[in-house]
PDB file of C-alpha atoms in Angstrom:
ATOM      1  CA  UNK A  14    -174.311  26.481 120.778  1.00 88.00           C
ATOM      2  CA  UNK A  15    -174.945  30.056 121.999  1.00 94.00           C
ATOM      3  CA  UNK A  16    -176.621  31.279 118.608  1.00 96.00           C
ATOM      4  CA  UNK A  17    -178.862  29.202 116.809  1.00 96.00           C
ATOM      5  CA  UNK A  18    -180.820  30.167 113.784  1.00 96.00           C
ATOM      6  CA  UNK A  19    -183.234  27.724 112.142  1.00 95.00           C
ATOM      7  CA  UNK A  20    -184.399  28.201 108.853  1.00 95.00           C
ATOM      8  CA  UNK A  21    -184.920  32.157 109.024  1.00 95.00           C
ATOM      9  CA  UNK A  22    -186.925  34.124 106.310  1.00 96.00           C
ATOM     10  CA  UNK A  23    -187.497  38.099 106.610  1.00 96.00           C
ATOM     11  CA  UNK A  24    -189.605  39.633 103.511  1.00 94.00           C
ATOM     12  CA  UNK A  25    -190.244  43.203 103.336  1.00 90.00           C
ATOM     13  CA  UNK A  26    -191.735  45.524 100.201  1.00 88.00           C
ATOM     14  CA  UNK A  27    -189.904  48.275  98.696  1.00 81.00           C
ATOM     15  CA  UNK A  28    -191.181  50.451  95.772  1.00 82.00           C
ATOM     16  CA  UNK A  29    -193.633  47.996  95.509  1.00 83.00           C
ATOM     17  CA  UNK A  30    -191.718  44.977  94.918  1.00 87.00           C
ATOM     18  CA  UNK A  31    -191.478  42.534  97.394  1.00 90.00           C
ATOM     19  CA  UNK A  32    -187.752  41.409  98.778  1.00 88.00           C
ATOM     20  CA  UNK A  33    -186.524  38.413 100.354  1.00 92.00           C
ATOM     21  CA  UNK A  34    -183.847  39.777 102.936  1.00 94.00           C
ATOM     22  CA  UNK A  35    -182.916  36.525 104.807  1.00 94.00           C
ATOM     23  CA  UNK A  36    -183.881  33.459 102.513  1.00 94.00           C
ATOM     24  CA  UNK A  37    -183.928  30.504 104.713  1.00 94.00           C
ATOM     25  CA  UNK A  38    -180.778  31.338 106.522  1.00 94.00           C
ATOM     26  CA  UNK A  39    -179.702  28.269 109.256  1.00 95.00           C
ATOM     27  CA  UNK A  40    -176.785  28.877 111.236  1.00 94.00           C
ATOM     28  CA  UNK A  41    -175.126  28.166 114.642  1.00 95.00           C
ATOM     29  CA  UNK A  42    -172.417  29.420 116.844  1.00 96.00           C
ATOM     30  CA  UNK A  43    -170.454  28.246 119.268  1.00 95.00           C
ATOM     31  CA  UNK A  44    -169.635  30.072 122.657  1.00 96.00           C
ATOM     32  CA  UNK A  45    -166.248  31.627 122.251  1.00 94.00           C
ATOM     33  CA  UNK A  46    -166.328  31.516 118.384  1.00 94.00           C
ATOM     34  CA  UNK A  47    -165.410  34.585 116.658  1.00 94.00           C
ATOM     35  CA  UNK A  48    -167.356  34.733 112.932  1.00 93.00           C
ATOM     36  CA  UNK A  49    -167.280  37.295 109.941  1.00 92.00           C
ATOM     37  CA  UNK A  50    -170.801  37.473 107.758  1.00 93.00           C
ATOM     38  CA  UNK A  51    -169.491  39.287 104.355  1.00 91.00           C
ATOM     39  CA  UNK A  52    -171.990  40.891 102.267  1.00 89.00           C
ATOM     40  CA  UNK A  53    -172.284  43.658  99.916  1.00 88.00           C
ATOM     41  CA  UNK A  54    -174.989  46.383 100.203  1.00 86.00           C
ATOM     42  CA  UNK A  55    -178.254  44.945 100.378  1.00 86.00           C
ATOM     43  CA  UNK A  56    -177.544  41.460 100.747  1.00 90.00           C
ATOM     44  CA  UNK A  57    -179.424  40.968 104.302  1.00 91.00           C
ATOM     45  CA  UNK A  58    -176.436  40.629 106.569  1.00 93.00           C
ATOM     46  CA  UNK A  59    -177.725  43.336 108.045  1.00 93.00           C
ATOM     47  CA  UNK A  60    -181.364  42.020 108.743  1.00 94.00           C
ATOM     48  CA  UNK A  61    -179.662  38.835 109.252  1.00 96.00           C
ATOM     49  CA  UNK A  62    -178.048  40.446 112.433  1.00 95.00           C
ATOM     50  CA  UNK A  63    -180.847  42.134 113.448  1.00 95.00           C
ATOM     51  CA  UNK A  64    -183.234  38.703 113.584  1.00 96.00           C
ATOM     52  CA  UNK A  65    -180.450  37.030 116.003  1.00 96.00           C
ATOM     53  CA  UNK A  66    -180.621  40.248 118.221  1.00 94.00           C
ATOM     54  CA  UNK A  67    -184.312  40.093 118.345  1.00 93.00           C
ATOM     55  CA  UNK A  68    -184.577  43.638 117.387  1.00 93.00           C
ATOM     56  CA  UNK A  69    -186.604  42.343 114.126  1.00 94.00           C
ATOM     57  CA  UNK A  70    -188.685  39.359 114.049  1.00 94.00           C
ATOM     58  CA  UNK A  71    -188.547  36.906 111.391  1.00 95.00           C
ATOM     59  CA  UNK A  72    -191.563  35.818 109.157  1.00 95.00           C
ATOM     60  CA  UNK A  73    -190.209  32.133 109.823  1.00 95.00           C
ATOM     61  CA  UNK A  74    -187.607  30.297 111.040  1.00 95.00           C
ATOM     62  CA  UNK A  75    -186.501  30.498 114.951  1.00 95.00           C
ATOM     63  CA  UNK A  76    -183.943  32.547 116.474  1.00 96.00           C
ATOM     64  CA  UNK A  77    -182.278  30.468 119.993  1.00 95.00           C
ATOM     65  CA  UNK A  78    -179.852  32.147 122.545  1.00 95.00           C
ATOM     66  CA  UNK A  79    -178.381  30.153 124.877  1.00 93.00           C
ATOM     67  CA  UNK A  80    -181.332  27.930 124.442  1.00 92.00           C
ATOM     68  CA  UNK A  81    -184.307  29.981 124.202  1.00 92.00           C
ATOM     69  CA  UNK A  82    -186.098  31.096 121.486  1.00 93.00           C
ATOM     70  CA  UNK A  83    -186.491  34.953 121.071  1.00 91.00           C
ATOM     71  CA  UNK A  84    -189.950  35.165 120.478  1.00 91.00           C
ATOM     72  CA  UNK A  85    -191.275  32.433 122.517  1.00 89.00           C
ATOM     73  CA  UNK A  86    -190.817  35.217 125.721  1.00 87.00           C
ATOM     74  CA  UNK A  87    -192.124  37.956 126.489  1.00 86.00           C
ATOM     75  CA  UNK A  88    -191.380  41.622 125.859  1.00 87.00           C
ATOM     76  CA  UNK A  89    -189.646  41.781 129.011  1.00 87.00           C
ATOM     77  CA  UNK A  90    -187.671  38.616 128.962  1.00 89.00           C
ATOM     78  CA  UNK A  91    -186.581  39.702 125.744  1.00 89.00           C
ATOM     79  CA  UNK A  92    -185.629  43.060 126.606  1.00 88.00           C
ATOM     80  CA  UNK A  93    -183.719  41.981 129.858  1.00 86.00           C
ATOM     81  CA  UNK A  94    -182.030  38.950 127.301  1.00 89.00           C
ATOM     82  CA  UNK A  95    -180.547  41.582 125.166  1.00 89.00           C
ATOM     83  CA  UNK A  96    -179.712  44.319 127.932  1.00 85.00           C
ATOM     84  CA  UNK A  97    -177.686  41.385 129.949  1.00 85.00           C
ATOM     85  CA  UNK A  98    -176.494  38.802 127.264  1.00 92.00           C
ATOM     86  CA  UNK A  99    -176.009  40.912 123.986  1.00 94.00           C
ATOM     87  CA  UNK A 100    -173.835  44.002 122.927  1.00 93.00           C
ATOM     88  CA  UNK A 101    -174.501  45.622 119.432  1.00 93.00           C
ATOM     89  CA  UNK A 102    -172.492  47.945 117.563  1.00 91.00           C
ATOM     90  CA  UNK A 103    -174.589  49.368 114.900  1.00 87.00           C
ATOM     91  CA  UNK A 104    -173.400  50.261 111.812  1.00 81.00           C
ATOM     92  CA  UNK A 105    -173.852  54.015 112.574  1.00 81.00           C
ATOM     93  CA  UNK A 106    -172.800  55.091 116.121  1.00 81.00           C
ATOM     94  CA  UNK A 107    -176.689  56.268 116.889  1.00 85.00           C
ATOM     95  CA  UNK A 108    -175.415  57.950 120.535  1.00 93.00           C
ATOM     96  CA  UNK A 109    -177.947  59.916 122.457  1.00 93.00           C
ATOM     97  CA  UNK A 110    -177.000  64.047 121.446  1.00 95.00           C
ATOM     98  CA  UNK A 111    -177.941  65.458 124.889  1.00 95.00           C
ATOM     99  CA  UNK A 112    -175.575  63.174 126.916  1.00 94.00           C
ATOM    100  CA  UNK A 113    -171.941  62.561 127.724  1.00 95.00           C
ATOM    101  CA  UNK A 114    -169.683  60.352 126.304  1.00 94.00           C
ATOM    102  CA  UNK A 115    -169.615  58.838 129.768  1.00 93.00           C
ATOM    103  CA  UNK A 116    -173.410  59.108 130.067  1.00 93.00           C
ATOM    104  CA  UNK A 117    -174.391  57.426 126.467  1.00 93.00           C
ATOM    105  CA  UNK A 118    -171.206  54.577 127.909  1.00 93.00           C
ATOM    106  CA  UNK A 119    -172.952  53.945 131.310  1.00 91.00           C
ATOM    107  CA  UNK A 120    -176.729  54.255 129.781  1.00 88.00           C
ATOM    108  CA  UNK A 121    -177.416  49.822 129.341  1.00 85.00           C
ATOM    109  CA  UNK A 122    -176.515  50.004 133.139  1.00 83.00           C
ATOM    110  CA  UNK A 123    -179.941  51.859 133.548  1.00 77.00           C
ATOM    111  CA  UNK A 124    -181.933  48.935 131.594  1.00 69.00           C
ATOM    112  CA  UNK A 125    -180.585  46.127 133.751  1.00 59.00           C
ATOM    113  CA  UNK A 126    -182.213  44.368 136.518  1.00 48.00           C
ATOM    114  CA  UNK A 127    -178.639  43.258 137.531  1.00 44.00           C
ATOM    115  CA  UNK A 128    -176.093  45.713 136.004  1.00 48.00           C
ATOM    116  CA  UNK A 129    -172.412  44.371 136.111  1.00 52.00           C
ATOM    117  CA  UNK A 130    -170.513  47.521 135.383  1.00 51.00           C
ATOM    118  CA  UNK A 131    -170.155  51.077 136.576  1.00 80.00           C
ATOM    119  CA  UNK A 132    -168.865  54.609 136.578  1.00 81.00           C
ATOM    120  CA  UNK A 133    -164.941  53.285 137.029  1.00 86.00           C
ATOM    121  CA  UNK A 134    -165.505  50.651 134.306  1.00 86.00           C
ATOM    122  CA  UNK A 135    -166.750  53.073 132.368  1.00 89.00           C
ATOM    123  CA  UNK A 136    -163.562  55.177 132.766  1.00 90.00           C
ATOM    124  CA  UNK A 137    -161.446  51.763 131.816  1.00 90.00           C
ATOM    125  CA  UNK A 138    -163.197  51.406 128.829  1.00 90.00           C
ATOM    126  CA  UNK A 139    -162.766  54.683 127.345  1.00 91.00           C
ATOM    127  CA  UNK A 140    -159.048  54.105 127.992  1.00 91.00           C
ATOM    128  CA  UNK A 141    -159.257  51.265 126.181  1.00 87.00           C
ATOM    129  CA  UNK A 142    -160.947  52.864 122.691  1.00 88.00           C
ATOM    130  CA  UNK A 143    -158.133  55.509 123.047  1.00 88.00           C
ATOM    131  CA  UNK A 144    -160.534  58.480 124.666  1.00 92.00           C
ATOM    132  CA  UNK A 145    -159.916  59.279 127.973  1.00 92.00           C
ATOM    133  CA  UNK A 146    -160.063  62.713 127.640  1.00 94.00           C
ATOM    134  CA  UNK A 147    -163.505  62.669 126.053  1.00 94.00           C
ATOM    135  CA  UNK A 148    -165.755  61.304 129.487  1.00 93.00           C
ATOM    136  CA  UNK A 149    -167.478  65.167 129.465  1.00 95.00           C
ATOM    137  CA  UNK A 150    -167.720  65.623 125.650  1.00 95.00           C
ATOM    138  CA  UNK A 151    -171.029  65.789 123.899  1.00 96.00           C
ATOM    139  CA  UNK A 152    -171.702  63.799 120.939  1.00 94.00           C
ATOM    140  CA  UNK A 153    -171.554  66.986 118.865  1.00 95.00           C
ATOM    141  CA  UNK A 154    -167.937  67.973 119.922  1.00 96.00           C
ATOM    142  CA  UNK A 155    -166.764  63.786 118.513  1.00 92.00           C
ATOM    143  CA  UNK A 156    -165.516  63.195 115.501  1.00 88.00           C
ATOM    144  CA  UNK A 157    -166.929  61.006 113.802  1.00 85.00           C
ATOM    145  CA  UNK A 158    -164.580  58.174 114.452  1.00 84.00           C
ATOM    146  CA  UNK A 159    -164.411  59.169 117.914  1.00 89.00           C
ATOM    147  CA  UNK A 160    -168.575  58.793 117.902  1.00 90.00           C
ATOM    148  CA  UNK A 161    -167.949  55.145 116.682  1.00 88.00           C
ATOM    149  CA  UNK A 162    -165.231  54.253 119.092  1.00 89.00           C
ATOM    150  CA  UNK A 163    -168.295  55.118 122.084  1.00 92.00           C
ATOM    151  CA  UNK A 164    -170.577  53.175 120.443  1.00 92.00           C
ATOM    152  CA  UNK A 165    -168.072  50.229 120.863  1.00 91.00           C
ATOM    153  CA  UNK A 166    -167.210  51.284 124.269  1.00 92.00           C
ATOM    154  CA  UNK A 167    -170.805  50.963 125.292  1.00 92.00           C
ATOM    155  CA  UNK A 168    -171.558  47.371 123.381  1.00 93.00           C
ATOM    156  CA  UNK A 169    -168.864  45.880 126.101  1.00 92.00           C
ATOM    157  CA  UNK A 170    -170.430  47.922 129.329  1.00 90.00           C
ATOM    158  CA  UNK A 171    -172.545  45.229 130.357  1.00 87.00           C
ATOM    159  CA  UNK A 172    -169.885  42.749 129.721  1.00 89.00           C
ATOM    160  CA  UNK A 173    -171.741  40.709 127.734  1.00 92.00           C
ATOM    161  CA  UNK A 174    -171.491  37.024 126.369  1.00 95.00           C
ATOM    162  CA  UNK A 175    -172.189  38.263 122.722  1.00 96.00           C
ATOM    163  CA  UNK A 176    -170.970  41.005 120.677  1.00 96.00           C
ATOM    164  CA  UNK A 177    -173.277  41.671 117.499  1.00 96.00           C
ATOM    165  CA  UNK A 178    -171.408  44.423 115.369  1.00 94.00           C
ATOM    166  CA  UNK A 179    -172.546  45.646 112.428  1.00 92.00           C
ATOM    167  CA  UNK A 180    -169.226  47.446 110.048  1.00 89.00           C
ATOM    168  CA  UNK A 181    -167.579  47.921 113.333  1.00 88.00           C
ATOM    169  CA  UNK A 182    -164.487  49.716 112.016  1.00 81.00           C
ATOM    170  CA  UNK A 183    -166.494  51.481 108.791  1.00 76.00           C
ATOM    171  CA  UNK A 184    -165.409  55.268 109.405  1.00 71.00           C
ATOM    172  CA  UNK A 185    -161.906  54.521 111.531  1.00 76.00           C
ATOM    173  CA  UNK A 186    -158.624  55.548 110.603  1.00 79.00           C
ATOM    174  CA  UNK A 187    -156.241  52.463 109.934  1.00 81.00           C
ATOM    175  CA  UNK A 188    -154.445  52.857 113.389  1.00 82.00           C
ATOM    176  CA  UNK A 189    -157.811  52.997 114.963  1.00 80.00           C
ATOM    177  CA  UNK A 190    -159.236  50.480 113.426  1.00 83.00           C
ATOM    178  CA  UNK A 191    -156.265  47.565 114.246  1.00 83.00           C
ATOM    179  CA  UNK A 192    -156.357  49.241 118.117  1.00 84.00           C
ATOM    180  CA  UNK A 193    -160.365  48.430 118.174  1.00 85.00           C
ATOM    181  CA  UNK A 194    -159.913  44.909 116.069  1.00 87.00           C
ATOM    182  CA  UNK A 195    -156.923  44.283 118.580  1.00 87.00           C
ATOM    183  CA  UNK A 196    -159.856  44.880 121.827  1.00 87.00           C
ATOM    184  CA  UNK A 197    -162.206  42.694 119.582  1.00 90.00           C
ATOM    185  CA  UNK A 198    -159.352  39.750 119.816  1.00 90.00           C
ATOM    186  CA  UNK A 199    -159.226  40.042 123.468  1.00 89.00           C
ATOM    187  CA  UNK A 200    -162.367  39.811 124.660  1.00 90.00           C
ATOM    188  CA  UNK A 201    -162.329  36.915 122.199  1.00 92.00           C
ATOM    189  CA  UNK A 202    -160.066  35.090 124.051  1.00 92.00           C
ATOM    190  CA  UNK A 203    -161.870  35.497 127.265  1.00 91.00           C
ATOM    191  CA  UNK A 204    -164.966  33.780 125.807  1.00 93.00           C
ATOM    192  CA  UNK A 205    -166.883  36.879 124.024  1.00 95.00           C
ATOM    193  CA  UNK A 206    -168.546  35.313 121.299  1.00 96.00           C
ATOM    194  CA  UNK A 207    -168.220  37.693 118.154  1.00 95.00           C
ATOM    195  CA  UNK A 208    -170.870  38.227 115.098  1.00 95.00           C
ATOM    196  CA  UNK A 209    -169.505  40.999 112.771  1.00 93.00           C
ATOM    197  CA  UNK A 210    -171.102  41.845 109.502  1.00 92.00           C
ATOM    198  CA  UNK A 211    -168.970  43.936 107.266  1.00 89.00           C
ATOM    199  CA  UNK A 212    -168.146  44.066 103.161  1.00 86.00           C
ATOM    200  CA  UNK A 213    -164.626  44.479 103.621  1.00 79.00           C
ATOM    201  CA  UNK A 214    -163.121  41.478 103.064  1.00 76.00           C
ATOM    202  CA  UNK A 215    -159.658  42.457 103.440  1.00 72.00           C
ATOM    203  CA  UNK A 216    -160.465  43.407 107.654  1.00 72.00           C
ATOM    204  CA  UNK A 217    -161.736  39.745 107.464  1.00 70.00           C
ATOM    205  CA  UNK A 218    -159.034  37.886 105.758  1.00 69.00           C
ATOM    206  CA  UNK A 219    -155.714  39.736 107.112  1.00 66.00           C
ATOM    207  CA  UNK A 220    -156.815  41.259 110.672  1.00 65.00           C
ATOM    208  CA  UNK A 221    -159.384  38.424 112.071  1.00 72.00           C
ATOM    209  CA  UNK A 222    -158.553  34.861 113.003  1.00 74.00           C
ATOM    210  CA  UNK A 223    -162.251  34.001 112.312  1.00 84.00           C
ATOM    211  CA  UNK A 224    -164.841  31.767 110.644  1.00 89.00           C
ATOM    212  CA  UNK A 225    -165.490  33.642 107.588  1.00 90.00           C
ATOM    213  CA  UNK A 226    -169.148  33.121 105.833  1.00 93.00           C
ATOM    214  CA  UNK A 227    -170.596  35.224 102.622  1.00 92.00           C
ATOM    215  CA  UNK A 228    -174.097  36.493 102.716  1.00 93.00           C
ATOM    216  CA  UNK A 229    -175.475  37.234  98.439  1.00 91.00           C
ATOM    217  CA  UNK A 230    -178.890  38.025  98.104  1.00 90.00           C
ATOM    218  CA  UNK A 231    -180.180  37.128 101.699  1.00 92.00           C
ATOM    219  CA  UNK A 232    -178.870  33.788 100.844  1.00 93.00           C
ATOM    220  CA  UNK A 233    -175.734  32.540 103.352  1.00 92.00           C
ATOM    221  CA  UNK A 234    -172.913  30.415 102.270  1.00 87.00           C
ATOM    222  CA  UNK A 235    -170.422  28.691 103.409  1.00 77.00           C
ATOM    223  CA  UNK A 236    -167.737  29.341 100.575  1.00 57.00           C
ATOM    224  CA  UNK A 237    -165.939  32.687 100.035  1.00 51.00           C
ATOM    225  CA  UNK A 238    -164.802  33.518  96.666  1.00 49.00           C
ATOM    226  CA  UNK A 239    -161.000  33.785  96.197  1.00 46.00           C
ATOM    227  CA  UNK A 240    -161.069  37.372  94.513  1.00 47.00           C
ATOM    228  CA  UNK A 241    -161.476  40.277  96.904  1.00 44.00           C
TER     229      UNK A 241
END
């Protein structure tokens, strides 16, 4: 297994009140797999995706990629494990204002011990997510669907063995959205394993030959209602 999650729990307080994000969440997933986390609003799938990207640390519960535990390393092992083995797409396309498209593509390059990429992939990949006419354009001059599809550009930079995305497709277009589910496929079949967290499960039922799980109340099942 590539991902596996052992008995997670993630509390935090709000207004007072404590809440149980990730209740004792187990999971695992294979190398190559492609799986779909639905959740409504609030029901931990992000937090959930956080904990197995070692951005967050759990209360409990261990988090194991490729065989080693996230928090039993240190800062840097941890920071060069994400850099080299993990691309995120957040749910918000969070891209650095004062740089290029090309710049805020290229900028996990600058992290890595060992980077695997460069300037000409860069250029590829912004064919691929439909913008090569954007490499110069600031963040401010995107739309914002065109802010998204460089967020997703630079999760695949570092070509890396995991893909973490978080509503991936939340503020495309239709056509944009099947062109960037249609990239998501083929790095899929060349052994990317995929983790995408999303509420729409129409995306996951009609566009995504994946394992499909349901995430209520920081609790994950295995069983997706019939009704949409």
């Amino acid at each position: 297994m590539i991902i596996e999650c052992c008995n997670l729990k993630k509390e935090y307080t709000a207004d007072n009140t404590l809440v149980t994000a990730v209740d004792n969440v187990s999971l695992n997933v294979a190398a190559g797999e492609f799986l779909v986390i639905l959740g409504h609003s609030g029901s931990g799938k992000t937090t959930l995706l956080s904990l197995i990207g070692g951005l967050t640390k759990p209360d409990s519960g261990e988090v194991l990629i490729d065989g080693v535990e996230n928090w039993h390393q240190g800062d840097d092992a941890l920071s060069d494990m994400r850099n080299s083995k993990i691309g995120f797409i957040f749910q918000f396309a969070s891209l650095i204002p004062t740089l290029t498209a090309l710049e805020n593509i290229l900028l996990p390059l600058t992290f890595g011990k060992t980077p695997r990429g460069g300037y000409q992939q860069a250029l590829d990949i912004l064919e691929m997510v439909g913008l090569p006419d954007k490499a110069n354009a600031f963040p401010a001059q995107l739309s914002g669907g065109q802010q998204r599809r460089i967020a997703i550009a630079r999760a695949f930079i570092n070509q890396p063995d995991i893909i973490l995305a978080d509503e991936p497709t939340g503020d495309l277009d239709e056509e944009t959205e099947h062109d960037i589910l249609n990239i998501f496929k083929e790095y899929n079949r060349k052994g990317t394993t995929f983790v995408v967290v999303t509420h729409n499960i129409h995306l996951a039922r009609t566009q995504l030959d994946a394992r499909i799980l349901e995430m209520r109340r920081g609790v994950l099942r295995e069983k997706v209602p019939v009704a949409a």
